[in-house]
Amino acid sequence: MESYDTVLSASAWEQVIEKSRFIGLVFPVTNTQEVEQRLQEVRKDYPNARHYVYAYRLYQGQLEKSTDDGEPQGTGGRPVLDVLQYRQLWDVLLVVIRYFGGILLGTGGLSRAYGGTARQLMDQASVGRLVPHQIYEIEAGYEWYEPLKYWLKQYSWSTANEEFLALVKFQVYIPWADRQQFLDWLADFTERKVVAREIEVTLCAELE
């Protein structure tokens, strides 16, 4: 499992060029089903647009696609896809909607409009790096809960899925490079009275 850059949240940006309104929208996605769902939502939220140009890149399978949606070939989807490729972003859907203003832009003007909208959108989008994390499960007596939570926070190791039964149980997300440091620290801090069980490896946003 390798690290890669992606958008962390949806965002939008728009501009008007020769009376045509260009609206850029970007979404994090992980599969083609999510892509189709987002596209349906976009068409519902922005009805009666002349064109819904889009491009996406999916990390699994290294799949990428673009469409001009009725614009002259290569003037819409290709410039949008170029932005994602240049920034080496994966698991991203980028849509540029056009409400036609009555003035023809020509092929060069269209490419600049679609590509420029995509670039301006990505300049202000929330972009981050997803890195592999090992998820560990800790199960311990209640006397360990507050001390462990305090020090895990000091190391910027995040926790989740807490359960309070006879014992307290929660998961810890450890960056792949910190695994041995975490295990050594836990053994030393608890005098080996608390152990961590490996659950799975997942991708999480890298903390700045």
PDB file of N, CA, C and O in Angstrom, residues 4-12 25-39 41-42 55-59 84 89-95 121-122 125-128 130 205:
ATOM      1  N   TYR A   4      -0.333   8.470  -1.622  1.00  0.00           N
ATOM      2  CA  TYR A   4      -0.647   9.280  -2.799  1.00  0.00           C
ATOM      3  C   TYR A   4      -1.402  10.528  -2.361  1.00  0.00           C
ATOM      4  O   TYR A   4      -1.967  10.580  -1.267  1.00  0.00           O
ATOM      5  N   ASP A   5      -1.413  11.534  -3.249  1.00  0.00           N
ATOM      6  CA  ASP A   5      -2.090  12.797  -2.976  1.00  0.00           C
ATOM      7  C   ASP A   5      -3.518  12.755  -3.504  1.00  0.00           C
ATOM      8  O   ASP A   5      -3.791  12.172  -4.560  1.00  0.00           O
ATOM      9  N   THR A   6      -4.419  13.417  -2.774  1.00  0.00           N
ATOM     10  CA  THR A   6      -5.821  13.465  -3.168  1.00  0.00           C
ATOM     11  C   THR A   6      -6.463  14.723  -2.608  1.00  0.00           C
ATOM     12  O   THR A   6      -5.813  15.480  -1.872  1.00  0.00           O
ATOM     13  N   VAL A   7      -7.723  14.969  -2.945  1.00  0.00           N
ATOM     14  CA  VAL A   7      -8.467  16.054  -2.304  1.00  0.00           C
ATOM     15  C   VAL A   7      -9.130  15.488  -1.050  1.00  0.00           C
ATOM     16  O   VAL A   7      -9.597  14.345  -1.036  1.00  0.00           O
ATOM     17  N   LEU A   8      -9.144  16.280  -0.001  1.00  0.00           N
ATOM     18  CA  LEU A   8      -9.670  15.818   1.278  1.00  0.00           C
ATOM     19  C   LEU A   8     -11.134  16.178   1.475  1.00  0.00           C
ATOM     20  O   LEU A   8     -11.802  15.609   2.335  1.00  0.00           O
ATOM     21  N   SER A   9     -11.630  17.121   0.690  1.00  0.00           N
ATOM     22  CA  SER A   9     -13.036  17.515   0.812  1.00  0.00           C
ATOM     23  C   SER A   9     -13.489  18.162  -0.492  1.00  0.00           C
ATOM     24  O   SER A   9     -12.668  18.587  -1.308  1.00  0.00           O
ATOM     25  N   ALA A  10     -14.797  18.228  -0.669  1.00  0.00           N
ATOM     26  CA  ALA A  10     -15.357  18.847  -1.864  1.00  0.00           C
ATOM     27  C   ALA A  10     -15.211  20.365  -1.797  1.00  0.00           C
ATOM     28  O   ALA A  10     -15.238  20.962  -0.715  1.00  0.00           O
ATOM     29  N   SER A  11     -15.063  20.998  -2.957  1.00  0.00           N
ATOM     30  CA  SER A  11     -15.011  22.458  -3.005  1.00  0.00           C
ATOM     31  C   SER A  11     -15.439  22.930  -4.394  1.00  0.00           C
ATOM     32  O   SER A  11     -15.576  22.134  -5.326  1.00  0.00           O
ATOM     33  N   ALA A  12     -15.644  24.247  -4.515  1.00  0.00           N
ATOM     34  CA  ALA A  12     -16.151  24.811  -5.764  1.00  0.00           C
ATOM     35  C   ALA A  12     -15.480  26.152  -6.056  1.00  0.00           C
ATOM     36  O   ALA A  12     -15.004  26.839  -5.135  1.00  0.00           O
ATOM     37  N   LEU A  25     -16.149  22.092  -9.829  1.00  0.00           N
ATOM     38  CA  LEU A  25     -16.473  21.331  -8.620  1.00  0.00           C
ATOM     39  C   LEU A  25     -15.505  20.162  -8.514  1.00  0.00           C
ATOM     40  O   LEU A  25     -15.236  19.486  -9.514  1.00  0.00           O
ATOM     41  N   VAL A  26     -14.999  19.912  -7.318  1.00  0.00           N
ATOM     42  CA  VAL A  26     -14.098  18.777  -7.126  1.00  0.00           C
ATOM     43  C   VAL A  26     -14.571  17.951  -5.941  1.00  0.00           C
ATOM     44  O   VAL A  26     -15.061  18.505  -4.944  1.00  0.00           O
ATOM     45  N   PHE A  27     -14.453  16.626  -6.074  1.00  0.00           N
ATOM     46  CA  PHE A  27     -14.928  15.700  -5.044  1.00  0.00           C
ATOM     47  C   PHE A  27     -13.916  14.580  -4.829  1.00  0.00           C
ATOM     48  O   PHE A  27     -13.315  14.101  -5.801  1.00  0.00           O
ATOM     49  N   PRO A  28     -13.762  14.131  -3.595  1.00  0.00           N
ATOM     50  CA  PRO A  28     -13.019  12.881  -3.374  1.00  0.00           C
ATOM     51  C   PRO A  28     -13.909  11.694  -3.716  1.00  0.00           C
ATOM     52  O   PRO A  28     -15.084  11.656  -3.335  1.00  0.00           O
ATOM     53  N   VAL A  29     -13.383  10.753  -4.472  1.00  0.00           N
ATOM     54  CA  VAL A  29     -14.115   9.539  -4.856  1.00  0.00           C
ATOM     55  C   VAL A  29     -13.140   8.366  -4.823  1.00  0.00           C
ATOM     56  O   VAL A  29     -11.924   8.554  -4.921  1.00  0.00           O
ATOM     57  N   THR A  30     -13.679   7.151  -4.707  1.00  0.00           N
ATOM     58  CA  THR A  30     -12.800   5.983  -4.673  1.00  0.00           C
ATOM     59  C   THR A  30     -13.163   4.919  -5.698  1.00  0.00           C
ATOM     60  O   THR A  30     -12.404   3.979  -5.896  1.00  0.00           O
ATOM     61  N   ASN A  31     -14.322   5.052  -6.363  1.00  0.00           N
ATOM     62  CA  ASN A  31     -14.717   4.054  -7.360  1.00  0.00           C
ATOM     63  C   ASN A  31     -15.690   4.686  -8.358  1.00  0.00           C
ATOM     64  O   ASN A  31     -16.159   5.809  -8.168  1.00  0.00           O
ATOM     65  N   THR A  32     -15.994   3.944  -9.423  1.00  0.00           N
ATOM     66  CA  THR A  32     -16.839   4.484 -10.489  1.00  0.00           C
ATOM     67  C   THR A  32     -18.279   4.699 -10.021  1.00  0.00           C
ATOM     68  O   THR A  32     -18.969   5.577 -10.531  1.00  0.00           O
ATOM     69  N   GLN A  33     -18.733   3.905  -9.040  1.00  0.00           N
ATOM     70  CA  GLN A  33     -20.077   4.109  -8.507  1.00  0.00           C
ATOM     71  C   GLN A  33     -20.193   5.476  -7.831  1.00  0.00           C
ATOM     72  O   GLN A  33     -21.194   6.182  -8.012  1.00  0.00           O
ATOM     73  N   GLU A  34     -19.174   5.854  -7.076  1.00  0.00           N
ATOM     74  CA  GLU A  34     -19.177   7.170  -6.435  1.00  0.00           C
ATOM     75  C   GLU A  34     -19.102   8.278  -7.481  1.00  0.00           C
ATOM     76  O   GLU A  34     -19.728   9.334  -7.326  1.00  0.00           O
ATOM     77  N   VAL A  35     -18.343   8.044  -8.540  1.00  0.00           N
ATOM     78  CA  VAL A  35     -18.267   9.028  -9.630  1.00  0.00           C
ATOM     79  C   VAL A  35     -19.649   9.265 -10.221  1.00  0.00           C
ATOM     80  O   VAL A  35     -20.098  10.409 -10.373  1.00  0.00           O
ATOM     81  N   GLU A  36     -20.365   8.191 -10.553  1.00  0.00           N
ATOM     82  CA  GLU A  36     -21.691   8.322 -11.157  1.00  0.00           C
ATOM     83  C   GLU A  36     -22.678   8.996 -10.201  1.00  0.00           C
ATOM     84  O   GLU A  36     -23.508   9.809 -10.618  1.00  0.00           O
ATOM     85  N   GLN A  37     -22.578   8.656  -8.933  1.00  0.00           N
ATOM     86  CA  GLN A  37     -23.464   9.279  -7.947  1.00  0.00           C
ATOM     87  C   GLN A  37     -23.222  10.779  -7.863  1.00  0.00           C
ATOM     88  O   GLN A  37     -24.177  11.577  -7.842  1.00  0.00           O
ATOM     89  N   ARG A  38     -21.963  11.169  -7.836  1.00  0.00           N
ATOM     90  CA  ARG A  38     -21.634  12.600  -7.775  1.00  0.00           C
ATOM     91  C   ARG A  38     -22.101  13.323  -9.034  1.00  0.00           C
ATOM     92  O   ARG A  38     -22.617  14.450  -8.962  1.00  0.00           O
ATOM     93  N   LEU A  39     -21.923  12.705 -10.189  1.00  0.00           N
ATOM     94  CA  LEU A  39     -22.345  13.342 -11.431  1.00  0.00           C
ATOM     95  C   LEU A  39     -23.860  13.544 -11.462  1.00  0.00           C
ATOM     96  O   LEU A  39     -24.353  14.571 -11.931  1.00  0.00           O
ATOM     97  N   GLU A  41     -25.727  13.990  -8.832  1.00  0.00           N
ATOM     98  CA  GLU A  41     -25.996  15.080  -7.899  1.00  0.00           C
ATOM     99  C   GLU A  41     -25.680  16.433  -8.532  1.00  0.00           C
ATOM    100  O   GLU A  41     -26.417  17.407  -8.348  1.00  0.00           O
ATOM    101  N   VAL A  42     -24.583  16.495  -9.293  1.00  0.00           N
ATOM    102  CA  VAL A  42     -24.193  17.746  -9.944  1.00  0.00           C
ATOM    103  C   VAL A  42     -25.262  18.178 -10.944  1.00  0.00           C
ATOM    104  O   VAL A  42     -25.663  19.348 -10.990  1.00  0.00           O
ATOM    105  N   ALA A  55     -13.457  15.024 -15.507  1.00  0.00           N
ATOM    106  CA  ALA A  55     -12.352  14.066 -15.562  1.00  0.00           C
ATOM    107  C   ALA A  55     -12.194  13.475 -14.173  1.00  0.00           C
ATOM    108  O   ALA A  55     -12.472  14.136 -13.171  1.00  0.00           O
ATOM    109  N   TYR A  56     -11.751  12.231 -14.136  1.00  0.00           N
ATOM    110  CA  TYR A  56     -11.472  11.613 -12.838  1.00  0.00           C
ATOM    111  C   TYR A  56     -10.291  10.667 -12.945  1.00  0.00           C
ATOM    112  O   TYR A  56      -9.968  10.166 -14.032  1.00  0.00           O
ATOM    113  N   ARG A  57      -9.662  10.435 -11.797  1.00  0.00           N
ATOM    114  CA  ARG A  57      -8.555   9.478 -11.681  1.00  0.00           C
ATOM    115  C   ARG A  57      -8.794   8.651 -10.420  1.00  0.00           C
ATOM    116  O   ARG A  57      -8.973   9.213  -9.337  1.00  0.00           O
ATOM    117  N   LEU A  58      -8.800   7.340 -10.568  1.00  0.00           N
ATOM    118  CA  LEU A  58      -9.027   6.429  -9.450  1.00  0.00           C
ATOM    119  C   LEU A  58      -7.761   5.632  -9.179  1.00  0.00           C
ATOM    120  O   LEU A  58      -7.174   5.042 -10.093  1.00  0.00           O
ATOM    121  N   TYR A  59      -7.374   5.607  -7.919  1.00  0.00           N
ATOM    122  CA  TYR A  59      -6.111   4.976  -7.541  1.00  0.00           C
ATOM    123  C   TYR A  59      -6.142   3.472  -7.788  1.00  0.00           C
ATOM    124  O   TYR A  59      -5.196   2.899  -8.322  1.00  0.00           O
ATOM    125  N   LEU A  84      -5.307  17.340 -13.177  1.00  0.00           N
ATOM    126  CA  LEU A  84      -5.184  16.259 -12.192  1.00  0.00           C
ATOM    127  C   LEU A  84      -3.885  15.485 -12.387  1.00  0.00           C
ATOM    128  O   LEU A  84      -3.223  15.109 -11.411  1.00  0.00           O
ATOM    129  N   LEU A  89      -2.740  13.773  -8.702  1.00  0.00           N
ATOM    130  CA  LEU A  89      -3.824  13.521  -7.757  1.00  0.00           C
ATOM    131  C   LEU A  89      -4.608  12.280  -8.176  1.00  0.00           C
ATOM    132  O   LEU A  89      -4.865  12.065  -9.358  1.00  0.00           O
ATOM    133  N   TRP A  90      -4.992  11.495  -7.180  1.00  0.00           N
ATOM    134  CA  TRP A  90      -5.782  10.288  -7.406  1.00  0.00           C
ATOM    135  C   TRP A  90      -7.039  10.323  -6.538  1.00  0.00           C
ATOM    136  O   TRP A  90      -7.108  11.048  -5.561  1.00  0.00           O
ATOM    137  N   ASP A  91      -7.995   9.477  -6.911  1.00  0.00           N
ATOM    138  CA  ASP A  91      -9.285   9.397  -6.212  1.00  0.00           C
ATOM    139  C   ASP A  91      -9.965  10.765  -6.175  1.00  0.00           C
ATOM    140  O   ASP A  91     -10.419  11.248  -5.135  1.00  0.00           O
ATOM    141  N   VAL A  92     -10.020  11.369  -7.371  1.00  0.00           N
ATOM    142  CA  VAL A  92     -10.566  12.724  -7.515  1.00  0.00           C
ATOM    143  C   VAL A  92     -11.490  12.772  -8.737  1.00  0.00           C
ATOM    144  O   VAL A  92     -11.157  12.239  -9.799  1.00  0.00           O
ATOM    145  N   LEU A  93     -12.632  13.420  -8.583  1.00  0.00           N
ATOM    146  CA  LEU A  93     -13.514  13.768  -9.691  1.00  0.00           C
ATOM    147  C   LEU A  93     -13.563  15.281  -9.790  1.00  0.00           C
ATOM    148  O   LEU A  93     -13.866  15.959  -8.804  1.00  0.00           O
ATOM    149  N   LEU A  94     -13.262  15.814 -10.974  1.00  0.00           N
ATOM    150  CA  LEU A  94     -13.280  17.265 -11.198  1.00  0.00           C
ATOM    151  C   LEU A  94     -14.265  17.550 -12.333  1.00  0.00           C
ATOM    152  O   LEU A  94     -14.120  17.024 -13.438  1.00  0.00           O
ATOM    153  N   VAL A  95     -15.266  18.346 -12.033  1.00  0.00           N
ATOM    154  CA  VAL A  95     -16.320  18.691 -12.995  1.00  0.00           C
ATOM    155  C   VAL A  95     -16.264  20.191 -13.271  1.00  0.00           C
ATOM    156  O   VAL A  95     -16.140  20.989 -12.338  1.00  0.00           O
ATOM    157  N   LEU A 121      -9.648  26.252  -9.374  1.00  0.00           N
ATOM    158  CA  LEU A 121     -10.332  25.443  -8.352  1.00  0.00           C
ATOM    159  C   LEU A 121      -9.324  24.673  -7.511  1.00  0.00           C
ATOM    160  O   LEU A 121      -9.397  24.676  -6.273  1.00  0.00           O
ATOM    161  N   MET A 122      -8.369  24.013  -8.163  1.00  0.00           N
ATOM    162  CA  MET A 122      -7.415  23.186  -7.425  1.00  0.00           C
ATOM    163  C   MET A 122      -6.423  24.029  -6.623  1.00  0.00           C
ATOM    164  O   MET A 122      -5.858  23.545  -5.640  1.00  0.00           O
ATOM    165  N   ALA A 125      -8.363  24.255  -3.414  1.00  0.00           N
ATOM    166  CA  ALA A 125      -8.945  23.025  -2.872  1.00  0.00           C
ATOM    167  C   ALA A 125      -8.100  22.478  -1.721  1.00  0.00           C
ATOM    168  O   ALA A 125      -6.905  22.773  -1.612  1.00  0.00           O
ATOM    169  N   SER A 126      -8.728  21.691  -0.870  1.00  0.00           N
ATOM    170  CA  SER A 126      -8.030  21.056   0.250  1.00  0.00           C
ATOM    171  C   SER A 126      -7.378  19.770  -0.246  1.00  0.00           C
ATOM    172  O   SER A 126      -8.058  18.770  -0.499  1.00  0.00           O
ATOM    173  N   VAL A 127      -6.064  19.815  -0.398  1.00  0.00           N
ATOM    174  CA  VAL A 127      -5.307  18.673  -0.924  1.00  0.00           C
ATOM    175  C   VAL A 127      -4.398  18.131   0.170  1.00  0.00           C
ATOM    176  O   VAL A 127      -3.790  18.895   0.929  1.00  0.00           O
ATOM    177  N   GLY A 128      -4.329  16.818   0.272  1.00  0.00           N
ATOM    178  CA  GLY A 128      -3.462  16.204   1.275  1.00  0.00           C
ATOM    179  C   GLY A 128      -2.933  14.878   0.781  1.00  0.00           C
ATOM    180  O   GLY A 128      -3.337  14.372  -0.268  1.00  0.00           O
ATOM    181  N   LEU A 130      -2.430  10.863   1.460  1.00  0.00           N
ATOM    182  CA  LEU A 130      -2.875   9.693   2.200  1.00  0.00           C
ATOM    183  C   LEU A 130      -1.691   8.748   2.382  1.00  0.00           C
ATOM    184  O   LEU A 130      -1.008   8.415   1.406  1.00  0.00           O
ATOM    185  N   ALA A 205      -5.156  10.528   6.061  1.00  0.00           N
ATOM    186  CA  ALA A 205      -4.504  11.791   5.718  1.00  0.00           C
ATOM    187  C   ALA A 205      -3.297  12.018   6.608  1.00  0.00           C
ATOM    188  O   ALA A 205      -3.360  11.826   7.825  1.00  0.00           O
TER     189      ALA A 205
END
